[in-house]
Coordinates of C-alpha atoms in Angstrom, one line a residue:
X2 CA -50.0 13.3 -15.2
X3 CA -49.1 15.6 -18.2
X4 CA -52.3 14.8 -20.2
X5 CA -55.9 15.2 -19.5
X6 CA -58.3 12.2 -19.5
X7 CA -59.4 11.3 -23.0
X8 CA -63.2 11.7 -23.1
X9 CA -63.5 9.6 -26.2
X10 CA -61.6 6.6 -24.8
X11 CA -63.4 3.4 -26.0
X12 CA -63.3 -0.3 -25.3
X13 CA -60.1 -2.0 -24.1
X14 CA -61.8 -3.5 -21.1
X15 CA -59.7 -6.6 -21.1
X16 CA -56.5 -4.6 -21.1
X17 CA -57.6 -2.3 -18.4
X18 CA -58.6 -5.4 -16.3
X19 CA -55.1 -6.9 -16.9
X20 CA -53.4 -3.8 -15.7
X21 CA -55.7 -3.8 -12.6
X22 CA -55.0 -7.4 -11.9
X23 CA -51.2 -7.1 -12.1
X24 CA -50.9 -3.8 -10.3
X25 CA -53.1 -4.7 -7.3
X26 CA -50.9 -7.6 -6.3
X27 CA -48.9 -7.2 -3.1
X28 CA -45.3 -6.0 -3.3
X29 CA -43.6 -4.4 -6.2
X30 CA -45.2 -4.8 -9.6
X31 CA -43.8 -4.3 -13.1
X32 CA -46.0 -4.2 -16.2
X33 CA -45.3 -3.5 -19.8
X34 CA -48.0 -2.4 -22.3
X35 CA -46.4 -3.8 -25.4
X36 CA -47.4 -3.3 -29.0
X37 CA -46.9 -1.6 -32.3
X38 CA -46.7 2.2 -32.6
X39 CA -50.2 3.6 -32.8
X40 CA -51.9 0.7 -31.1
X41 CA -53.1 2.9 -28.2
X42 CA -50.6 2.0 -25.4
X43 CA -50.4 5.5 -24.0
X44 CA -54.1 6.1 -24.0
X45 CA -54.7 2.8 -22.1
X46 CA -52.1 3.7 -19.5
X47 CA -53.7 7.2 -19.1
X48 CA -57.2 5.8 -18.7
X49 CA -56.1 3.3 -16.1
X50 CA -54.2 5.9 -14.1
X51 CA -57.1 8.2 -14.0
X52 CA -59.4 5.4 -12.8
X53 CA -56.9 4.2 -10.2
X54 CA -56.3 7.8 -9.0
X55 CA -60.0 8.3 -8.4
X56 CA -60.4 5.0 -6.5
X57 CA -57.4 4.9 -4.1
X58 CA -54.9 7.0 -2.2
X59 CA -52.1 5.9 -4.6
X60 CA -49.7 8.6 -5.8
X61 CA -49.4 8.7 -9.6
X62 CA -46.3 9.9 -11.6
X63 CA -45.7 10.0 -15.4
X64 CA -42.3 10.4 -17.1
X65 CA -41.2 10.2 -20.7
X66 CA -38.9 7.3 -21.6
X67 CA -38.0 8.4 -25.2
X68 CA -34.6 9.7 -24.2
X69 CA -32.5 10.6 -21.1
X70 CA -33.0 14.4 -21.4
X71 CA -36.8 14.1 -21.2
X72 CA -36.6 11.5 -18.5
X73 CA -34.3 13.7 -16.4
X74 CA -36.6 16.7 -16.8
X75 CA -39.6 14.7 -15.6
X76 CA -37.7 13.1 -12.7
X77 CA -36.5 16.5 -11.6
X78 CA -40.1 17.7 -11.6
X79 CA -40.9 14.7 -9.3
X80 CA -38.1 15.8 -7.0
X81 CA -39.6 19.3 -6.7
X82 CA -43.1 18.0 -6.2
X83 CA -42.1 15.6 -3.3
X84 CA -39.4 18.0 -2.0
X85 CA -36.3 15.8 -2.5
X86 CA -33.3 18.0 -1.8
X87 CA -30.5 18.0 -4.4
X88 CA -27.2 16.4 -3.5
X89 CA -24.9 18.6 -1.4
X90 CA -21.9 20.1 -3.1
X91 CA -21.4 20.5 -6.8
X92 CA -24.5 20.1 -9.1
X93 CA -24.8 16.4 -9.8
X94 CA -27.4 15.3 -12.2
X95 CA -26.9 11.6 -11.8
X96 CA -26.8 12.0 -8.0
X97 CA -30.2 13.7 -8.0
X98 CA -31.7 11.0 -10.3
X99 CA -30.4 8.3 -8.0
X100 CA -31.9 10.1 -5.0
X101 CA -35.3 10.1 -6.7
X102 CA -34.9 6.4 -7.4
X103 CA -34.0 5.8 -3.7
X104 CA -37.0 7.9 -2.6
X105 CA -39.4 5.6 -4.6
X106 CA -37.7 2.6 -3.1
X107 CA -37.8 3.9 0.5
X108 CA -40.5 4.1 3.2
X109 CA -41.4 7.7 2.6
X110 CA -42.9 7.2 -0.9
X111 CA -45.9 5.2 0.2
X112 CA -48.1 3.5 -2.5
X113 CA -47.2 4.8 -6.0
X114 CA -47.6 4.1 -9.7
X115 CA -45.0 5.3 -12.1
X116 CA -45.5 5.3 -15.9
X117 CA -42.5 5.5 -18.2
X118 CA -44.1 6.3 -21.6
X119 CA -42.4 5.4 -24.9
X120 CA -39.7 3.3 -23.4
X121 CA -38.7 2.1 -26.9
X122 CA -34.9 2.5 -27.1
X123 CA -33.2 -0.7 -26.1
X124 CA -29.9 1.0 -25.5
X125 CA -31.5 3.2 -22.8
X126 CA -32.7 0.1 -21.0
X127 CA -29.7 -2.2 -20.5
X128 CA -30.3 -3.6 -17.0
X129 CA -28.7 -1.7 -14.2
X130 CA -26.3 0.1 -16.5
X131 CA -28.7 1.6 -19.1
X132 CA -28.8 5.3 -19.5
X133 CA -32.4 5.3 -18.2
X134 CA -32.9 1.9 -16.6
X135 CA -30.3 2.5 -13.9
X136 CA -32.7 5.2 -12.5
X137 CA -35.8 3.0 -12.7
X138 CA -37.0 2.2 -9.1
X139 CA -37.4 -1.3 -7.9
X140 CA -37.8 -2.0 -4.1
X141 CA -40.6 -3.7 -2.3
X142 CA -43.6 -1.6 -3.2
X143 CA -45.2 0.5 -5.9
X144 CA -46.1 -0.3 -9.5
X145 CA -44.1 0.5 -12.6
X146 CA -45.9 0.6 -16.0
X147 CA -43.9 0.9 -19.3
X148 CA -45.4 1.6 -22.6
X149 CA -43.0 0.1 -25.2
X150 CA -42.7 -1.2 -28.7
X151 CA -39.8 -3.4 -27.6
X152 CA -40.1 -6.9 -26.3
X153 CA -36.4 -6.6 -25.2
X154 CA -37.1 -3.6 -23.0
X155 CA -40.1 -5.3 -21.4
X156 CA -38.1 -8.5 -20.7
X157 CA -35.0 -6.7 -19.4
X158 CA -37.2 -4.8 -17.0
X159 CA -38.8 -8.1 -15.9
X160 CA -42.3 -6.9 -16.6
X161 CA -45.5 -8.8 -16.9
X162 CA -46.4 -8.4 -20.6
X163 CA -49.8 -7.0 -21.6
X164 CA -50.1 -7.2 -25.4
X165 CA -51.8 -4.3 -27.1
X166 CA -53.2 -5.2 -30.5
X167 CA -55.7 -3.7 -32.9
X168 CA -59.2 -2.7 -31.6
X169 CA -62.2 -5.0 -31.7
X170 CA -64.4 -4.2 -34.7
X171 CA -67.3 -2.8 -32.6
X172 CA -65.0 -0.7 -30.5
X173 CA -63.2 0.7 -33.6
X174 CA -66.5 1.7 -35.1
X175 CA -67.7 3.3 -31.9
X176 CA -64.4 5.3 -31.6
X177 CA -64.6 6.5 -35.2
X178 CA -68.2 7.7 -34.7
X179 CA -67.3 9.5 -31.5
X180 CA -64.5 11.3 -33.3
X181 CA -66.6 12.2 -36.4
X182 CA -69.1 14.0 -34.0
X183 CA -71.5 16.1 -36.0
X184 CA -70.7 14.6 -39.4
X185 CA -73.8 12.9 -40.8
X186 CA -73.1 9.2 -40.9
X187 CA -76.6 7.8 -40.5
X188 CA -77.1 6.8 -44.1
X189 CA -76.5 3.2 -45.1
X190 CA -73.9 4.4 -47.6
X191 CA -71.9 6.1 -44.9
X192 CA -72.1 3.1 -42.6
X193 CA -70.8 0.8 -45.3
X194 CA -67.9 3.3 -46.0
X195 CA -67.0 3.4 -42.3
X196 CA -66.8 -0.5 -42.2
X197 CA -64.5 -0.5 -45.3
X198 CA -62.3 2.3 -44.0
X199 CA -61.8 0.5 -40.7
X200 CA -61.0 -2.8 -42.4
X201 CA -58.4 -1.0 -44.6
X202 CA -56.6 0.6 -41.7
X203 CA -56.9 -2.6 -39.6
X204 CA -58.7 -1.1 -36.6
X205 CA -55.4 0.6 -35.5
X206 CA -56.4 3.5 -33.1
X207 CA -53.8 6.0 -34.4
X208 CA -55.0 5.4 -38.0
X209 CA -58.6 5.8 -36.9
X210 CA -57.7 9.1 -35.2
X211 CA -55.8 10.3 -38.3
X212 CA -58.7 9.4 -40.7
X213 CA -61.2 11.1 -38.4
X214 CA -59.0 14.2 -38.2
X215 CA -59.0 14.5 -42.0
X216 CA -62.8 14.0 -42.3
X217 CA -63.7 16.4 -39.6
X218 CA -61.2 19.1 -40.6
X219 CA -62.3 19.0 -44.3
X220 CA -65.9 18.1 -43.6
X221 CA -65.5 15.1 -45.8
X222 CA -68.1 12.3 -45.3
X223 CA -66.9 8.7 -44.9
X224 CA -68.2 7.7 -48.3
X225 CA -66.1 10.4 -50.1
X226 CA -63.0 9.6 -48.0
X227 CA -63.4 5.9 -48.9
X228 CA -63.7 6.8 -52.6
X229 CA -60.4 8.8 -52.4
X230 CA -58.7 6.1 -50.3
X231 CA -59.5 3.2 -52.7
X232 CA -58.8 5.3 -55.8
X233 CA -55.2 4.3 -56.0
X234 CA -52.3 3.3 -53.8
X235 CA -50.9 6.8 -54.2
X236 CA -54.2 8.3 -52.9
X237 CA -54.1 6.0 -49.9
X238 CA -50.5 6.8 -49.2
X239 CA -51.3 10.5 -49.4
X240 CA -54.1 10.2 -46.9
X241 CA -52.1 8.0 -44.5
X242 CA -49.1 10.4 -44.7
X243 CA -51.1 13.5 -43.8
X244 CA -49.8 14.8 -40.5
X245 CA -52.3 15.5 -37.7
X246 CA -52.1 16.9 -34.1
X247 CA -52.7 15.0 -30.9
X248 CA -52.4 17.0 -27.8
X249 CA -51.9 13.8 -25.7
X250 CA -48.6 12.9 -27.3
X251 CA -45.1 14.3 -26.9
X252 CA -44.7 17.9 -28.1
X253 CA -42.0 17.3 -30.6
X254 CA -43.7 14.4 -32.4
X255 CA -45.5 15.1 -35.6
X256 CA -48.0 12.3 -36.3
X257 CA -49.0 10.6 -39.4
X258 CA -50.1 6.9 -39.7
X259 CA -47.4 6.0 -42.2
X260 CA -44.6 7.7 -40.2
X261 CA -45.5 5.4 -37.3
X262 CA -45.5 2.4 -39.5
X263 CA -42.1 3.3 -41.0
X264 CA -40.6 3.7 -37.5
X265 CA -41.8 0.1 -36.8
X266 CA -40.4 -1.1 -40.1
X267 CA -37.0 0.5 -39.3
X268 CA -36.9 -1.3 -36.0
X269 CA -37.5 -4.6 -37.8
X270 CA -34.8 -3.8 -40.4
X271 CA -32.2 -3.1 -37.6
X272 CA -33.2 -6.1 -35.5
X273 CA -34.2 -8.8 -38.1
X274 CA -32.9 -8.0 -41.6
X275 CA -34.2 -11.3 -43.0
X276 CA -37.7 -10.5 -41.8
X277 CA -37.4 -7.0 -43.4
X278 CA -36.4 -8.6 -46.7
X279 CA -39.4 -10.9 -46.6
X280 CA -41.7 -7.9 -45.9
X281 CA -40.2 -6.1 -48.8
X282 CA -40.9 -9.1 -51.1
X283 CA -44.5 -9.5 -49.8
X284 CA -45.2 -5.8 -50.3
X285 CA -43.9 -6.1 -53.9
X286 CA -46.3 -9.0 -54.7
X287 CA -49.2 -7.5 -52.7
X288 CA -50.7 -9.3 -49.7
X289 CA -52.7 -12.2 -51.1
X290 CA -52.0 -15.7 -52.5
X291 CA -48.2 -15.5 -52.4
X292 CA -46.9 -19.1 -52.6
X293 CA -45.1 -20.0 -49.4
X294 CA -42.5 -21.8 -51.4
X295 CA -41.5 -18.5 -53.0
X296 CA -40.8 -17.0 -49.6
X297 CA -38.8 -20.1 -48.6
X298 CA -36.7 -20.0 -51.7
X299 CA -36.0 -16.3 -51.1

């Protein structure tokens, strides 16, 4: 597993239980943690893997699904770890990846769990001919877990779908307080500000991490952060656009909450242009009391 266990992991008991239920069935299991960017899919998969690894003899593997080069690098690392020899003759990348797939499907692999993280690109997962999906093991044993923003990918890989949505209010508040650490948040004013901040960022884990990063790095109490955030749309946009680091995400990804939202919106624009047009219109009029008839006429 390329990342350490996250010591501030909070809540998500129902999702962890769903993963456990689906993965402990007999035979080969396929599960997709499906949800918007920033909803916490990777952290949930990580937490479940660490729990499972501590409880059983199951072998655990983790690969990146955000493109064939990263996937190939991670699969080659698995080949070295379990001593799968390269194909004889000329160097053959595809042959090696197929050998690794066959190893997972064969009797030597035993009980295993394989996570493919960020399996978002539908062109990479086109059944048995996709650039990545043609190397994804099937067989009669083992558990495959995808983290994905794409319903199409989850359905094509015939996964049981576990929907990852925003955090429960109590869990979101607990997570933010853990992240704020030594910042003094005991006063009633600070508690009220925390509630308002969490409502404004809709209890989305990535947005909570981003807000906490700003407050701790600048030693800004929640009440001051909330005053800036609600000052104007421009102020809120600036805070949400501020990049922050997360050591448990891919190395070439620079995080900001708005960047993640824009990626999601771009996917909607490509897949459902009419829906994107409606979202543009709703954003223009703000989010409340828009007559449904106006949307229908548009």
